Coordinates of C-alpha atoms in Angstrom, one line a residue:
M1 CA 55.3 -45.3 -35.2
S2 CA 54.4 -48.7 -33.5
T3 CA 51.2 -50.5 -34.0
P4 CA 48.5 -49.1 -31.7
V5 CA 47.7 -51.4 -28.8
P6 CA 44.3 -53.1 -29.6
P7 CA 41.6 -52.8 -27.0
F8 CA 41.8 -56.4 -25.8
P9 CA 39.6 -57.1 -22.7
E10 CA 41.4 -57.7 -19.4
S11 CA 38.8 -60.0 -17.9
V12 CA 37.9 -63.6 -18.9
T13 CA 35.7 -63.6 -22.1
L14 CA 33.7 -66.4 -23.5
G15 CA 32.5 -66.9 -27.1
L16 CA 31.5 -69.2 -29.9
D17 CA 33.2 -70.1 -33.1
T18 CA 31.6 -71.9 -36.1
F19 CA 32.8 -73.1 -39.5
G20 CA 29.3 -72.8 -40.9
D21 CA 28.9 -76.6 -40.9
V22 CA 25.7 -77.4 -42.9
P23 CA 23.1 -78.7 -40.5
H24 CA 20.1 -81.0 -41.1
D25 CA 16.5 -80.1 -40.5
D26 CA 14.3 -82.1 -38.0
Q27 CA 13.5 -84.6 -40.7
G28 CA 17.2 -85.4 -41.1
Q29 CA 17.6 -83.6 -44.5
P30 CA 20.6 -81.3 -45.1
L31 CA 19.7 -77.6 -45.4
T32 CA 20.6 -75.7 -48.5
H33 CA 23.6 -73.4 -48.3
G34 CA 21.4 -70.4 -48.2
A35 CA 19.3 -71.8 -45.3
A36 CA 22.5 -72.8 -43.4
I37 CA 23.8 -69.3 -43.7
R38 CA 20.6 -67.7 -42.6
G39 CA 20.6 -70.1 -39.7
L40 CA 24.1 -69.0 -38.8
V41 CA 22.8 -65.4 -38.5
E42 CA 20.2 -66.7 -36.1
E43 CA 22.8 -68.4 -34.0
G44 CA 24.9 -65.2 -33.8
V45 CA 21.9 -63.2 -32.7
L46 CA 21.1 -65.8 -30.1
A47 CA 24.7 -65.7 -28.8
D48 CA 24.4 -62.0 -28.3
R49 CA 21.0 -62.4 -26.5
T50 CA 22.4 -64.9 -24.1
G51 CA 25.2 -62.6 -23.0
L52 CA 28.3 -64.1 -24.8
D53 CA 31.3 -61.9 -25.5
H54 CA 32.4 -63.1 -29.0
F55 CA 31.1 -64.8 -32.1
G56 CA 33.5 -65.9 -34.7
I57 CA 33.1 -67.5 -38.2
G58 CA 35.9 -69.6 -39.8
E59 CA 36.6 -69.3 -43.5
H60 CA 36.0 -72.5 -45.5
H61 CA 35.3 -73.2 -49.1
T62 CA 33.6 -76.6 -49.2
D63 CA 30.1 -78.1 -49.8
W64 CA 29.8 -79.0 -46.1
M65 CA 31.4 -75.8 -44.8
P66 CA 30.4 -73.1 -47.3
L67 CA 31.3 -70.0 -45.2
S68 CA 33.6 -68.4 -47.8
A69 CA 32.6 -64.8 -46.9
A70 CA 32.5 -64.6 -43.2
D71 CA 32.6 -60.8 -43.0
V72 CA 29.3 -60.6 -45.0
V73 CA 27.5 -62.9 -42.5
L74 CA 29.1 -61.0 -39.6
G75 CA 27.7 -57.8 -41.0
A76 CA 24.2 -59.3 -41.1
I77 CA 24.7 -60.3 -37.4
A78 CA 26.0 -56.8 -36.6
A79 CA 22.8 -55.3 -37.9
R80 CA 20.7 -57.3 -35.4
T81 CA 22.9 -57.1 -32.3
S82 CA 24.4 -54.3 -30.2
R83 CA 27.0 -55.8 -27.9
I84 CA 28.7 -59.0 -28.9
R85 CA 32.1 -58.8 -30.6
L86 CA 32.2 -60.2 -34.1
G87 CA 35.2 -61.7 -35.9
S88 CA 36.8 -64.3 -38.1
A89 CA 37.9 -67.7 -36.8
V90 CA 40.1 -67.8 -38.8
T91 CA 40.7 -65.7 -41.9
V92 CA 43.2 -67.6 -44.2
I93 CA 45.5 -64.6 -44.7
S94 CA 47.9 -66.7 -46.8
S95 CA 45.4 -67.0 -49.8
D96 CA 43.8 -63.6 -49.3
D97 CA 44.9 -60.0 -49.9
P98 CA 45.8 -58.3 -46.6
V99 CA 44.7 -55.0 -47.9
R100 CA 41.2 -56.3 -48.7
V101 CA 41.1 -58.2 -45.3
F102 CA 41.8 -54.9 -43.5
Q103 CA 39.2 -53.0 -45.5
R104 CA 36.5 -55.6 -45.0
Y105 CA 37.0 -55.8 -41.3
A106 CA 37.5 -52.0 -40.9
T107 CA 34.1 -51.7 -42.6
L108 CA 32.6 -54.4 -40.3
D109 CA 34.0 -52.4 -37.4
A110 CA 32.2 -49.3 -38.7
V111 CA 28.8 -50.9 -39.2
S112 CA 29.0 -52.8 -35.8
G113 CA 30.0 -49.7 -33.8
G114 CA 33.6 -50.9 -33.1
R115 CA 32.9 -54.6 -32.4
A116 CA 35.1 -56.2 -35.1
E117 CA 38.2 -58.3 -34.7
V118 CA 40.3 -60.6 -36.8
I119 CA 41.9 -64.0 -36.1
L120 CA 44.5 -64.7 -38.8
G121 CA 45.6 -68.2 -39.8
R122 CA 47.7 -69.9 -42.3
G123 CA 45.0 -72.4 -43.3
S124 CA 44.9 -76.0 -41.9
S125 CA 42.3 -76.5 -44.7
T126 CA 44.0 -75.6 -47.9
E127 CA 41.1 -75.6 -50.4
S128 CA 41.5 -71.8 -50.8
F129 CA 45.0 -72.1 -52.3
P130 CA 44.1 -73.6 -55.7
L131 CA 40.9 -71.6 -55.7
F132 CA 42.8 -68.3 -55.7
G133 CA 45.8 -69.4 -57.6
Y134 CA 48.4 -70.0 -54.9
E135 CA 50.9 -72.9 -54.6
L136 CA 51.1 -75.0 -51.4
R137 CA 54.9 -75.0 -51.8
D138 CA 54.7 -71.2 -50.9
Y139 CA 52.7 -72.0 -47.8
E140 CA 55.2 -70.5 -45.3
Q141 CA 56.3 -67.6 -47.4
L142 CA 52.8 -66.5 -48.1
F143 CA 51.9 -66.5 -44.4
E144 CA 55.1 -64.7 -43.3
E145 CA 54.8 -61.9 -45.8
K146 CA 51.1 -61.3 -45.6
I147 CA 50.9 -61.3 -41.8
A148 CA 53.7 -58.8 -41.8
L149 CA 51.9 -56.6 -44.2
F150 CA 48.7 -56.8 -42.2
A151 CA 50.6 -55.6 -39.1
E152 CA 51.6 -52.5 -41.1
L153 CA 48.1 -51.9 -42.2
L154 CA 46.9 -51.9 -38.6
K155 CA 48.9 -48.7 -38.0
E156 CA 46.4 -46.9 -40.3
E157 CA 49.2 -44.8 -41.8
P158 CA 50.6 -44.7 -45.3
V159 CA 52.2 -48.1 -46.0
T160 CA 55.4 -48.8 -47.8
W161 CA 55.9 -52.5 -48.3
S162 CA 57.4 -54.9 -50.8
G163 CA 57.5 -58.7 -51.0
S164 CA 57.2 -61.6 -53.5
T165 CA 53.6 -62.6 -52.9
R166 CA 51.7 -59.4 -54.0
A167 CA 52.3 -56.0 -55.6
P168 CA 54.3 -53.5 -53.5
L169 CA 52.8 -50.5 -51.7
D170 CA 54.7 -47.2 -51.9
G171 CA 53.4 -44.8 -49.3
L172 CA 49.8 -45.7 -49.9
S173 CA 47.0 -45.1 -47.4
V174 CA 44.3 -47.8 -47.0
Y175 CA 40.7 -46.9 -46.0
P176 CA 38.4 -46.9 -44.1
H177 CA 40.1 -46.0 -40.9
T178 CA 38.7 -47.3 -37.6
E179 CA 37.4 -45.0 -34.9
S180 CA 39.5 -46.8 -32.3
G181 CA 42.7 -46.6 -34.4
T182 CA 43.1 -50.3 -35.1
I183 CA 41.4 -53.7 -35.2
P184 CA 42.0 -56.2 -32.4
T185 CA 44.0 -59.0 -34.1
W186 CA 44.9 -62.5 -33.0
V187 CA 46.7 -65.4 -34.7
G188 CA 45.4 -68.9 -34.6
V189 CA 48.3 -71.3 -33.7
G190 CA 48.0 -75.1 -33.8
G191 CA 51.2 -76.2 -32.2
S192 CA 54.2 -74.5 -33.8
P193 CA 56.7 -72.6 -31.6
Q194 CA 57.8 -70.6 -34.6
S195 CA 54.2 -69.4 -35.0
V196 CA 54.0 -68.4 -31.3
V197 CA 57.2 -66.3 -31.6
R198 CA 56.0 -64.7 -34.8
T199 CA 52.7 -63.8 -33.1
A200 CA 54.5 -62.1 -30.2
R201 CA 56.9 -60.3 -32.6
H202 CA 53.9 -58.6 -34.3
G203 CA 52.1 -58.0 -30.9
F204 CA 49.0 -60.0 -31.8
G205 CA 46.9 -62.0 -29.4
L206 CA 47.6 -65.7 -29.3
M207 CA 44.7 -68.0 -30.0
L208 CA 45.6 -71.7 -29.3
A209 CA 43.6 -73.9 -31.6
I210 CA 43.2 -77.2 -29.8
I211 CA 41.2 -79.9 -31.6
G212 CA 42.4 -83.0 -29.9
G213 CA 44.7 -84.6 -27.3
D214 CA 45.8 -83.3 -23.9
V215 CA 45.2 -79.6 -23.3
A216 CA 48.2 -79.4 -21.0
R217 CA 50.6 -80.0 -23.9
F218 CA 49.9 -76.4 -25.0
A219 CA 51.0 -74.8 -21.7
P220 CA 54.6 -74.4 -23.0
F221 CA 53.3 -72.3 -25.8
S222 CA 51.6 -69.9 -23.4
E223 CA 54.9 -69.6 -21.5
L224 CA 56.9 -69.2 -24.7
Y225 CA 54.5 -66.5 -25.8
G226 CA 54.9 -64.5 -22.6
R227 CA 58.7 -64.7 -22.8
A228 CA 58.8 -63.7 -26.4
L229 CA 56.6 -60.6 -25.8
E230 CA 59.1 -59.5 -23.2
E231 CA 62.0 -60.0 -25.4
F232 CA 60.4 -58.1 -28.2
G233 CA 59.5 -55.3 -25.8
R234 CA 55.8 -55.8 -26.4
P235 CA 53.1 -55.2 -23.8
A236 CA 51.4 -58.2 -22.3
R237 CA 48.8 -59.7 -24.7
P238 CA 46.0 -62.2 -24.0
V239 CA 46.0 -65.9 -24.7
G240 CA 42.8 -67.5 -26.0
V241 CA 41.7 -71.0 -26.6
H242 CA 39.6 -72.4 -29.5
A243 CA 38.3 -75.9 -28.9
P244 CA 35.4 -78.1 -30.1
G245 CA 32.4 -78.9 -27.9
H246 CA 28.7 -79.3 -27.4
V247 CA 26.3 -78.7 -24.6
A248 CA 23.1 -80.6 -23.8
G249 CA 20.9 -81.4 -20.8
T250 CA 23.1 -84.4 -19.7
D251 CA 26.6 -85.7 -20.5
E252 CA 25.2 -88.7 -22.2
Q253 CA 22.8 -86.7 -24.4
A254 CA 25.6 -84.4 -25.4
W255 CA 27.9 -87.3 -26.4
E256 CA 25.2 -88.9 -28.5
E257 CA 24.2 -85.7 -30.2
F258 CA 27.8 -84.6 -31.1
L259 CA 30.3 -87.5 -31.2
P260 CA 28.8 -89.5 -34.1
H261 CA 28.9 -86.4 -36.3
L262 CA 32.4 -85.5 -35.2
E263 CA 33.5 -89.1 -36.0
R264 CA 32.1 -88.8 -39.5
A265 CA 33.7 -85.4 -40.1
M266 CA 37.1 -86.7 -38.9
R267 CA 36.9 -89.7 -41.2
R268 CA 36.3 -87.4 -44.1
V269 CA 39.1 -85.0 -43.2
S270 CA 41.5 -87.9 -42.5
A271 CA 40.8 -89.4 -45.9
E272 CA 41.7 -86.0 -47.5
R273 CA 44.8 -85.3 -45.5
G274 CA 46.2 -88.8 -44.9
F275 CA 46.1 -89.3 -41.1
R276 CA 44.4 -91.9 -39.0
A277 CA 40.9 -91.0 -38.1
P278 CA 40.1 -91.1 -34.3
G279 CA 37.6 -93.7 -33.2
R280 CA 35.0 -93.3 -30.5
A281 CA 37.4 -94.5 -27.8
D282 CA 39.9 -91.8 -28.9
L283 CA 37.2 -89.1 -28.7
M284 CA 36.0 -90.3 -25.3
R285 CA 39.6 -89.8 -24.0
D286 CA 39.4 -86.2 -25.3
V287 CA 36.0 -85.8 -23.6
A288 CA 37.5 -86.9 -20.2
P289 CA 39.1 -84.3 -17.9
G290 CA 42.2 -82.7 -19.5
G291 CA 41.2 -83.6 -23.0
A292 CA 40.4 -81.2 -25.8
L293 CA 36.7 -81.9 -26.3
H294 CA 34.3 -79.8 -24.1
V295 CA 31.2 -82.0 -24.4
G296 CA 28.6 -82.6 -21.8
S297 CA 26.0 -80.9 -19.5
P298 CA 26.4 -77.3 -18.6
E299 CA 28.1 -78.1 -15.4
T300 CA 30.5 -80.6 -17.0
V301 CA 31.4 -78.2 -19.8
A302 CA 31.8 -75.2 -17.4
R303 CA 34.2 -77.2 -15.1
K304 CA 36.2 -78.2 -18.1
I305 CA 36.5 -74.7 -19.6
A306 CA 37.5 -73.3 -16.3
G307 CA 40.2 -76.0 -16.0
T308 CA 41.4 -75.4 -19.5
L309 CA 41.8 -71.6 -18.9
R310 CA 43.7 -72.2 -15.6
T311 CA 46.0 -74.8 -17.2
L312 CA 46.9 -72.5 -20.1
G313 CA 46.9 -69.2 -18.3
A314 CA 44.3 -68.0 -20.9
T315 CA 41.7 -65.4 -20.5
R316 CA 39.5 -66.2 -23.5
F317 CA 37.7 -69.4 -24.5
D318 CA 35.8 -69.9 -27.8
L319 CA 33.8 -73.1 -28.1
K320 CA 33.8 -74.4 -31.7
Y321 CA 30.2 -75.6 -31.8
G322 CA 28.3 -77.6 -34.4
M323 CA 29.2 -80.4 -36.8
P324 CA 28.0 -81.2 -40.4
G325 CA 24.8 -83.2 -40.2
M326 CA 23.6 -82.1 -36.7
R327 CA 20.1 -80.9 -36.5
H328 CA 19.8 -77.1 -36.5
S329 CA 17.4 -77.2 -33.5
T330 CA 20.0 -79.2 -31.6
V331 CA 22.7 -76.6 -32.4
L332 CA 20.5 -73.7 -31.3
T333 CA 19.8 -75.5 -28.0
S334 CA 23.6 -75.9 -27.5
V335 CA 24.2 -72.2 -28.2
E336 CA 21.5 -71.2 -25.7
L337 CA 22.8 -73.5 -23.0
Y338 CA 26.3 -72.3 -23.5
G339 CA 25.4 -68.6 -23.2
A340 CA 22.7 -68.9 -20.5
K341 CA 24.2 -71.6 -18.2
V342 CA 27.8 -72.5 -19.1
A343 CA 29.2 -69.0 -19.3
P344 CA 27.9 -67.8 -15.9
L345 CA 29.1 -71.0 -14.3
V346 CA 32.6 -70.5 -15.7
R347 CA 32.8 -66.9 -14.5
D348 CA 31.7 -68.0 -11.0
M349 CA 34.2 -70.8 -10.9
L350 CA 37.1 -68.5 -11.9
S351 CA 36.1 -65.7 -9.6
E352 CA 36.1 -68.1 -6.7
S353 CA 39.6 -69.3 -7.5

């Protein structure tokens, strides 16, 4: 039996993603991890109240991004919302157990009334590998095997599977089952054609993670994905976009609230991973039309999102909001503006075209 077709929406959907970046209070002091996580629940509830379609939390294991148990936080948000879809953005499946990932999100699906989804990723941040006893030399094999097992688990039938990265399963059933028959599942892809083809082979949605550069360079991946789905005999699946951004009253205000924190974060990451950190001029090129940063007033951000969706043939956009060190009040304002003003403008622009 093939994997049930997940109930992906057919129309354009708009959401928010966060990595749980630790914000500062209005006196400029960093919040505790506990306060940051409680604030994140508040942000998810606000996203629902403003009419957004998705709210996703990315897995990280650092002092400045301490969201190591996204499903627990999503469960807290589920208890205070009734409509918004809730999911990971992403779950690092390579260093996790696919059985436990399925069980956690099937449980979230139950408590949320069928609103759970999963975005799987291999992990651009690799701090989880030594934490859970995995070797980076096994990076590719871990992802290949574990994503294949997750695809089997989504069928919600007894699973027989064997590999080298975890114990085999011999006709075992995994519970709980979902009421819809499966969990909508995407794969976050950052620019690898092989990853695009693998995503199509398993019939998952394609989430293009675009953090810098020209958006149009990802258009070939959308086209490759469509061709691969046809060749594998899979039904059409959606393409989504995950990209950073920030909304404020004016373009200039948004730049000053967001870009200094993004610069600092990129310097920190570049020192850890050994690449050149982008400067302000690089970031402003990405803020310009066609670039990956969706930063500005509601009208500016809406025009850019609509253009990104058209360029990539995508039907979903998730704004990765917030940066370590931003004030929590500023982050909340951005969330509210995105839901209340940007999202309606994007829908109007796309309906007109």
